[in-house]
mmCIF file of C-alpha atoms in Angstrom:
data_model
loop_
_atom_site.group_PDB
_atom_site.id
_atom_site.type_symbol
_atom_site.label_atom_id
_atom_site.label_comp_id
_atom_site.label_asym_id
_atom_site.label_seq_id
_atom_site.Cartn_x
_atom_site.Cartn_y
_atom_site.Cartn_z
ATOM 1 C CA UNK A 6 -216.272 103.795 -28.724
ATOM 2 C CA UNK A 7 -216.084 100.983 -27.022
ATOM 3 C CA UNK A 8 -211.808 100.843 -26.023
ATOM 4 C CA UNK A 9 -212.065 96.573 -25.030
ATOM 5 C CA UNK A 10 -208.943 94.712 -23.117
ATOM 6 C CA UNK A 11 -206.061 94.846 -25.129
ATOM 7 C CA UNK A 12 -205.131 90.962 -26.082
ATOM 8 C CA UNK A 13 -202.901 91.004 -28.995
ATOM 9 C CA UNK A 14 -199.627 89.867 -28.779
ATOM 10 C CA UNK A 15 -196.136 91.275 -26.232
ATOM 11 C CA UNK A 16 -195.475 94.290 -27.270
ATOM 12 C CA UNK A 17 -191.856 95.855 -28.010
ATOM 13 C CA UNK A 18 -189.990 92.609 -27.024
ATOM 14 C CA UNK A 19 -188.223 92.322 -24.612
ATOM 15 C CA UNK A 20 -184.009 92.483 -25.286
ATOM 16 C CA UNK A 21 -183.519 91.933 -21.283
ATOM 17 C CA UNK A 22 -181.701 87.345 -21.230
ATOM 18 C CA UNK A 23 -184.227 85.157 -20.272
ATOM 19 C CA UNK A 24 -183.108 82.637 -17.898
ATOM 20 C CA UNK A 25 -180.953 79.835 -19.379
ATOM 21 C CA UNK A 26 -179.646 82.609 -21.990
ATOM 22 C CA UNK A 27 -176.560 82.916 -21.026
ATOM 23 C CA UNK A 28 -176.703 87.312 -22.439
ATOM 24 C CA UNK A 29 -178.437 89.349 -24.276
ATOM 25 C CA UNK A 30 -181.521 88.293 -26.717
ATOM 26 C CA UNK A 31 -181.948 89.876 -30.139
ATOM 27 C CA UNK A 32 -186.500 89.658 -30.658
ATOM 28 C CA UNK A 33 -186.881 89.959 -34.659
ATOM 29 C CA UNK A 34 -190.015 89.602 -36.684
ATOM 30 C CA UNK A 35 -191.793 86.806 -39.230
ATOM 31 C CA UNK A 36 -194.225 88.342 -41.667
ATOM 32 C CA UNK A 37 -194.538 87.534 -45.724
ATOM 33 C CA UNK A 38 -192.850 87.629 -48.382
ATOM 34 C CA UNK A 39 -195.956 89.883 -49.322
ATOM 35 C CA UNK A 40 -195.413 92.457 -46.809
ATOM 36 C CA UNK A 41 -191.743 92.576 -47.462
ATOM 37 C CA UNK A 42 -191.902 96.730 -48.285
ATOM 38 C CA UNK A 43 -192.510 96.651 -43.637
ATOM 39 C CA UNK A 44 -189.602 94.505 -43.880
ATOM 40 C CA UNK A 45 -187.112 96.902 -43.582
ATOM 41 C CA UNK A 46 -183.939 97.089 -41.062
ATOM 42 C CA UNK A 47 -182.620 94.336 -39.380
ATOM 43 C CA UNK A 48 -185.612 94.013 -36.444
ATOM 44 C CA UNK A 49 -188.264 93.175 -38.977
ATOM 45 C CA UNK A 50 -187.658 90.111 -42.306
ATOM 46 C CA UNK A 51 -189.513 88.971 -44.280
ATOM 47 C CA UNK A 52 -190.162 84.550 -44.448
ATOM 48 C CA UNK A 53 -187.899 84.093 -47.761
ATOM 49 C CA UNK A 54 -185.237 86.848 -45.806
ATOM 50 C CA UNK A 55 -184.740 84.581 -42.398
ATOM 51 C CA UNK A 56 -184.706 80.763 -43.531
ATOM 52 C CA UNK A 57 -181.940 82.770 -45.787
ATOM 53 C CA UNK A 58 -180.494 84.153 -43.853
ATOM 54 C CA UNK A 59 -180.525 80.843 -40.728
ATOM 55 C CA UNK A 60 -179.377 78.392 -44.169
ATOM 56 C CA UNK A 61 -176.643 80.062 -44.101
ATOM 57 C CA UNK A 62 -175.882 80.883 -40.838
ATOM 58 C CA UNK A 63 -175.504 84.315 -40.867
ATOM 59 C CA UNK A 64 -177.628 84.742 -37.547
ATOM 60 C CA UNK A 65 -175.666 82.466 -35.660
ATOM 61 C CA UNK A 66 -174.156 85.412 -33.948
ATOM 62 C CA UNK A 67 -172.593 85.425 -29.867
ATOM 63 C CA UNK A 68 -173.411 87.426 -26.868
ATOM 64 C CA UNK A 69 -177.451 86.147 -27.041
ATOM 65 C CA UNK A 70 -179.484 83.568 -28.483
ATOM 66 C CA UNK A 71 -182.223 85.229 -31.868
ATOM 67 C CA UNK A 72 -186.434 84.804 -30.159
ATOM 68 C CA UNK A 73 -188.304 84.776 -33.634
ATOM 69 C CA UNK A 74 -192.167 86.912 -33.318
ATOM 70 C CA UNK A 75 -194.065 85.754 -35.743
ATOM 71 C CA UNK A 76 -195.841 88.853 -37.811
ATOM 72 C CA UNK A 77 -199.229 88.747 -40.055
ATOM 73 C CA UNK A 78 -199.077 86.088 -43.607
ATOM 74 C CA UNK A 79 -197.349 83.495 -41.617
ATOM 75 C CA UNK A 80 -199.472 79.725 -41.517
ATOM 76 C CA UNK A 81 -199.081 76.728 -40.484
ATOM 77 C CA UNK A 82 -196.743 75.345 -43.917
ATOM 78 C CA UNK A 83 -194.080 78.441 -43.465
ATOM 79 C CA UNK A 84 -194.357 77.661 -39.516
ATOM 80 C CA UNK A 85 -193.209 74.190 -40.044
ATOM 81 C CA UNK A 86 -189.695 75.376 -41.859
ATOM 82 C CA UNK A 87 -188.872 78.597 -39.698
ATOM 83 C CA UNK A 88 -188.691 75.643 -35.797
ATOM 84 C CA UNK A 89 -187.124 73.201 -38.467
ATOM 85 C CA UNK A 90 -184.500 75.834 -39.624
ATOM 86 C CA UNK A 91 -184.487 76.678 -35.089
ATOM 87 C CA UNK A 92 -183.502 73.573 -35.073
ATOM 88 C CA UNK A 93 -180.311 73.104 -36.282
ATOM 89 C CA UNK A 94 -179.071 75.943 -35.049
ATOM 90 C CA UNK A 95 -179.079 74.322 -31.812
ATOM 91 C CA UNK A 96 -180.512 76.938 -30.021
ATOM 92 C CA UNK A 97 -179.018 79.981 -30.990
ATOM 93 C CA UNK A 98 -182.396 81.141 -32.787
ATOM 94 C CA UNK A 99 -185.885 80.286 -30.948
ATOM 95 C CA UNK A 100 -189.605 80.578 -31.664
ATOM 96 C CA UNK A 101 -190.989 83.051 -28.810
ATOM 97 C CA UNK A 102 -194.154 81.171 -29.479
ATOM 98 C CA UNK A 103 -193.818 78.051 -30.867
ATOM 99 C CA UNK A 104 -197.541 77.676 -31.161
ATOM 100 C CA UNK A 105 -198.770 80.575 -32.133
ATOM 101 C CA UNK A 106 -198.807 79.795 -36.319
ATOM 102 C CA UNK A 107 -200.275 76.256 -35.398
ATOM 103 C CA UNK A 108 -203.520 78.739 -33.814
ATOM 104 C CA UNK A 109 -206.344 78.524 -37.202
ATOM 105 C CA UNK A 110 -208.639 80.800 -38.770
ATOM 106 C CA UNK A 111 -212.288 80.679 -38.102
ATOM 107 C CA UNK A 112 -213.733 78.573 -40.960
ATOM 108 C CA UNK A 113 -214.691 80.906 -43.590
ATOM 109 C CA UNK A 114 -218.800 79.830 -43.227
ATOM 110 C CA UNK A 115 -218.186 81.711 -39.828
ATOM 111 C CA UNK A 116 -217.653 85.162 -40.960
ATOM 112 C CA UNK A 117 -219.597 84.998 -44.784
ATOM 113 C CA UNK A 118 -216.627 83.559 -47.175
ATOM 114 C CA UNK A 119 -216.316 81.085 -49.303
ATOM 115 C CA UNK A 120 -212.372 80.791 -49.580
ATOM 116 C CA UNK A 121 -210.510 80.234 -46.220
ATOM 117 C CA UNK A 122 -207.708 83.364 -47.331
ATOM 118 C CA UNK A 123 -209.804 85.234 -46.899
ATOM 119 C CA UNK A 124 -211.051 84.526 -43.466
ATOM 120 C CA UNK A 125 -208.918 87.557 -41.159
ATOM 121 C CA UNK A 126 -210.209 86.561 -37.523
ATOM 122 C CA UNK A 127 -208.614 83.647 -35.679
ATOM 123 C CA UNK A 128 -209.868 82.614 -31.890
ATOM 124 C CA UNK A 129 -213.063 83.843 -32.114
ATOM 125 C CA UNK A 130 -214.692 84.065 -28.002
ATOM 126 C CA UNK A 131 -216.961 85.624 -26.679
ATOM 127 C CA UNK A 132 -216.646 85.990 -22.777
ATOM 128 C CA UNK A 133 -220.632 87.337 -22.952
ATOM 129 C CA UNK A 134 -222.931 86.567 -26.166
ATOM 130 C CA UNK A 135 -222.928 91.095 -26.847
ATOM 131 C CA UNK A 136 -218.765 91.250 -26.734
ATOM 132 C CA UNK A 137 -216.712 89.447 -28.732
ATOM 133 C CA UNK A 138 -212.480 89.081 -30.174
ATOM 134 C CA UNK A 139 -210.779 88.240 -31.453
ATOM 135 C CA UNK A 140 -206.784 87.857 -33.237
ATOM 136 C CA UNK A 141 -206.506 89.933 -36.857
ATOM 137 C CA UNK A 142 -205.299 87.119 -38.994
ATOM 138 C CA UNK A 143 -204.231 88.432 -42.380
ATOM 139 C CA UNK A 144 -202.928 85.055 -44.449
ATOM 140 C CA UNK A 145 -200.241 86.762 -47.594
ATOM 141 C CA UNK A 146 -202.739 85.043 -50.329
ATOM 142 C CA UNK A 147 -206.048 87.110 -49.104
ATOM 143 C CA UNK A 148 -207.701 89.148 -52.435
ATOM 144 C CA UNK A 149 -208.039 92.137 -50.045
ATOM 145 C CA UNK A 150 -203.728 92.144 -50.190
ATOM 146 C CA UNK A 151 -202.574 90.395 -53.338
ATOM 147 C CA UNK A 152 -203.452 93.164 -56.089
ATOM 148 C CA UNK A 153 -202.935 97.076 -53.406
ATOM 149 C CA UNK A 154 -199.877 99.517 -53.581
ATOM 150 C CA UNK A 155 -199.594 100.211 -49.518
ATOM 151 C CA UNK A 156 -196.289 100.962 -47.849
ATOM 152 C CA UNK A 157 -195.912 99.835 -45.133
ATOM 153 C CA UNK A 158 -199.147 99.802 -44.010
ATOM 154 C CA UNK A 159 -202.029 97.102 -44.170
ATOM 155 C CA UNK A 160 -204.382 99.106 -45.136
ATOM 156 C CA UNK A 161 -207.048 100.470 -44.227
ATOM 157 C CA UNK A 162 -210.150 98.668 -46.514
ATOM 158 C CA UNK A 163 -208.987 95.080 -44.332
ATOM 159 C CA UNK A 164 -209.571 97.021 -41.315
ATOM 160 C CA UNK A 165 -213.353 97.739 -42.344
ATOM 161 C CA UNK A 166 -213.626 93.800 -43.659
ATOM 162 C CA UNK A 167 -212.265 92.705 -40.117
ATOM 163 C CA UNK A 168 -214.835 94.554 -37.748
ATOM 164 C CA UNK A 169 -217.239 93.481 -40.714
ATOM 165 C CA UNK A 170 -216.762 89.879 -40.744
ATOM 166 C CA UNK A 171 -216.614 90.334 -36.179
ATOM 167 C CA UNK A 172 -219.760 91.006 -36.276
ATOM 168 C CA UNK A 173 -220.848 87.976 -39.171
ATOM 169 C CA UNK A 174 -218.197 85.190 -36.195
ATOM 170 C CA UNK A 175 -220.343 87.369 -32.693
ATOM 171 C CA UNK A 176 -223.717 86.532 -34.561
ATOM 172 C CA UNK A 177 -222.489 82.837 -35.853
ATOM 173 C CA UNK A 178 -221.466 81.660 -32.635
ATOM 174 C CA UNK A 179 -222.828 83.328 -29.918
ATOM 175 C CA UNK A 180 -226.514 84.373 -30.199
ATOM 176 C CA UNK A 181 -227.625 81.668 -33.632
ATOM 177 C CA UNK A 182 -226.964 78.704 -31.697
ATOM 178 C CA UNK A 183 -230.325 80.414 -29.212
ATOM 179 C CA UNK A 184 -231.732 80.417 -32.785
ATOM 180 C CA UNK A 185 -234.744 78.037 -34.654
ATOM 181 C CA UNK A 186 -231.650 76.242 -37.341
ATOM 182 C CA UNK A 187 -231.725 78.723 -40.166
ATOM 183 C CA UNK A 188 -228.795 79.773 -42.467
ATOM 184 C CA UNK A 189 -228.708 84.226 -42.035
ATOM 185 C CA UNK A 190 -227.067 86.705 -44.469
ATOM 186 C CA UNK A 191 -225.529 90.096 -43.637
ATOM 187 C CA UNK A 192 -227.047 93.287 -44.140
ATOM 188 C CA UNK A 193 -225.363 96.620 -43.522
ATOM 189 C CA UNK A 194 -227.418 99.952 -43.447
ATOM 190 C CA UNK A 195 -224.274 102.663 -41.644
ATOM 191 C CA UNK A 196 -220.776 102.192 -40.426
ATOM 192 C CA UNK A 197 -219.942 105.282 -38.832
ATOM 193 C CA UNK A 198 -215.541 104.778 -39.298
ATOM 194 C CA UNK A 199 -213.250 106.032 -37.804
ATOM 195 C CA UNK A 200 -208.858 105.976 -38.057
ATOM 196 C CA UNK A 201 -206.591 106.495 -35.128
ATOM 197 C CA UNK A 202 -203.220 105.333 -36.373
ATOM 198 C CA UNK A 203 -201.438 102.507 -39.132
ATOM 199 C CA UNK A 204 -202.067 99.463 -38.579
ATOM 200 C CA UNK A 205 -198.854 97.116 -39.402
ATOM 201 C CA UNK A 206 -198.292 93.509 -40.332
ATOM 202 C CA UNK A 207 -198.102 92.518 -36.567
ATOM 203 C CA UNK A 208 -200.289 91.140 -34.100
ATOM 204 C CA UNK A 209 -204.336 92.464 -33.524
ATOM 205 C CA UNK A 210 -206.675 91.997 -32.268
ATOM 206 C CA UNK A 211 -210.232 92.784 -33.464
ATOM 207 C CA UNK A 212 -213.333 93.284 -31.022
ATOM 208 C CA UNK A 213 -217.146 94.169 -31.190
ATOM 209 C CA UNK A 214 -219.603 95.702 -28.096
ATOM 210 C CA UNK A 215 -222.887 94.688 -29.166
ATOM 211 C CA UNK A 216 -224.761 98.645 -27.994
ATOM 212 C CA UNK A 217 -228.640 97.363 -29.150
ATOM 213 C CA UNK A 218 -230.167 94.871 -30.709
ATOM 214 C CA UNK A 219 -233.765 93.875 -31.859
ATOM 215 C CA UNK A 220 -234.406 90.134 -31.788
ATOM 216 C CA UNK A 221 -238.683 90.242 -31.694
ATOM 217 C CA UNK A 222 -238.481 89.311 -35.271
ATOM 218 C CA UNK A 223 -236.438 86.489 -36.237
ATOM 219 C CA UNK A 224 -236.027 86.844 -40.059
ATOM 220 C CA UNK A 225 -235.213 89.910 -39.652
ATOM 221 C CA UNK A 226 -232.340 90.834 -36.594
ATOM 222 C CA UNK A 227 -231.536 94.857 -35.922
ATOM 223 C CA UNK A 228 -228.020 94.957 -33.799
ATOM 224 C CA UNK A 229 -226.105 98.483 -32.834
ATOM 225 C CA UNK A 230 -222.808 97.508 -32.974
ATOM 226 C CA UNK A 231 -219.215 99.972 -31.513
ATOM 227 C CA UNK A 232 -215.766 98.298 -33.879
ATOM 228 C CA UNK A 233 -212.300 97.813 -32.964
ATOM 229 C CA UNK A 234 -209.157 97.208 -33.568
ATOM 230 C CA UNK A 235 -206.226 97.701 -31.175
ATOM 231 C CA UNK A 236 -202.687 96.366 -31.938
ATOM 232 C CA UNK A 237 -199.678 96.600 -29.085
ATOM 233 C CA UNK A 238 -201.893 98.900 -26.429
ATOM 234 C CA UNK A 239 -203.699 101.301 -29.315
ATOM 235 C CA UNK A 240 -206.038 101.602 -30.878
ATOM 236 C CA UNK A 241 -206.296 101.682 -34.667
ATOM 237 C CA UNK A 242 -209.859 102.461 -35.386
ATOM 238 C CA UNK A 243 -213.280 102.313 -34.269
ATOM 239 C CA UNK A 244 -216.613 102.203 -35.522
ATOM 240 C CA UNK A 245 -220.212 102.465 -35.134
ATOM 241 C CA UNK A 246 -221.700 99.792 -37.021
ATOM 242 C CA UNK A 247 -225.684 99.460 -37.577
ATOM 243 C CA UNK A 248 -226.874 96.052 -39.503
ATOM 244 C CA UNK A 249 -229.560 93.405 -40.061
ATOM 245 C CA UNK A 250 -229.005 89.561 -40.074
ATOM 246 C CA UNK A 251 -232.081 88.390 -42.131
ATOM 247 C CA UNK A 252 -233.124 85.024 -42.753
ATOM 248 C CA UNK A 253 -231.711 84.023 -46.374
ATOM 249 C CA UNK A 254 -234.390 82.128 -47.797
ATOM 250 C CA UNK A 255 -235.938 86.600 -47.266
ATOM 251 C CA UNK A 256 -232.937 87.797 -48.349
ATOM 252 C CA UNK A 257 -233.305 85.637 -51.559
ATOM 253 C CA UNK A 258 -237.190 86.353 -52.335
ATOM 254 C CA UNK A 259 -236.266 90.272 -51.431
ATOM 255 C CA UNK A 260 -232.645 90.601 -53.396
ATOM 256 C CA UNK A 261 -234.607 89.539 -56.904
ATOM 257 C CA UNK A 262 -237.597 91.074 -56.512
ATOM 258 C CA UNK A 263 -235.306 94.869 -56.592
ATOM 259 C CA UNK A 264 -232.590 92.810 -59.251
ATOM 260 C CA UNK A 265 -236.250 92.223 -61.953
ATOM 261 C CA UNK A 266 -236.940 95.867 -60.615
ATOM 262 C CA UNK A 267 -232.955 97.217 -61.463
ATOM 263 C CA UNK A 268 -232.935 95.670 -64.608
ATOM 264 C CA UNK A 269 -236.438 97.184 -65.680
ATOM 265 C CA UNK A 270 -235.551 100.397 -64.522
ATOM 266 C CA UNK A 271 -232.525 99.726 -66.542
ATOM 267 C CA UNK A 272 -233.889 98.722 -69.740
ATOM 268 C CA UNK A 273 -237.376 99.887 -69.862
#
């Protein structure tokens, strides 16, 4: 399996004072209310709880500033609310990276989704056509987290979908521009998946490395890739994936024929 470079957020946030801090700083993480089970101690807050504390002045403790880092589920609207609330504290509470939440997720078409909240990737980048990486971005209303009891970690189905999306994003952004104009659909042949650790609602990265490809027939492009999800320097999951990107017209015809066969087989 590929062991890509980790490009996720800083590891354990530093509690040492920085220039102008005037004391020991306190680093905390804010996550969407959807991940309330993860926000169980005084270093992780839900958005609602943190905004309530800011509004009440509850974080205005002496000894140094509070620095707020973004976890999963925080979007532009949430970030604007936090930014405004932090400004009212006059430097007692500040955002670690005010622009982090402004980095938008990829357009739905890049990962073959219809709704923006179901996109799991942001900042897709391909240093080479065979190597693609992106930031994991879980919206609080993503279809895979709306109705799932999971405890504190992010469920494995999100990891699998993120791996599927990175393969499609790699094709759409790094490979398809060199082909004749056409729409493609992904058909998955094999996934050999291994989980090494839990994924938590903190920043993480998703990567794909194409290790073999067959591009002779533009209507049926074949790929074998290794993918991984990494968080804070550790590998959470890896997978070897075999898939094809098939021209939409061809897949529509094939699917219709097989759908008719399935119906006839069921009804007789």
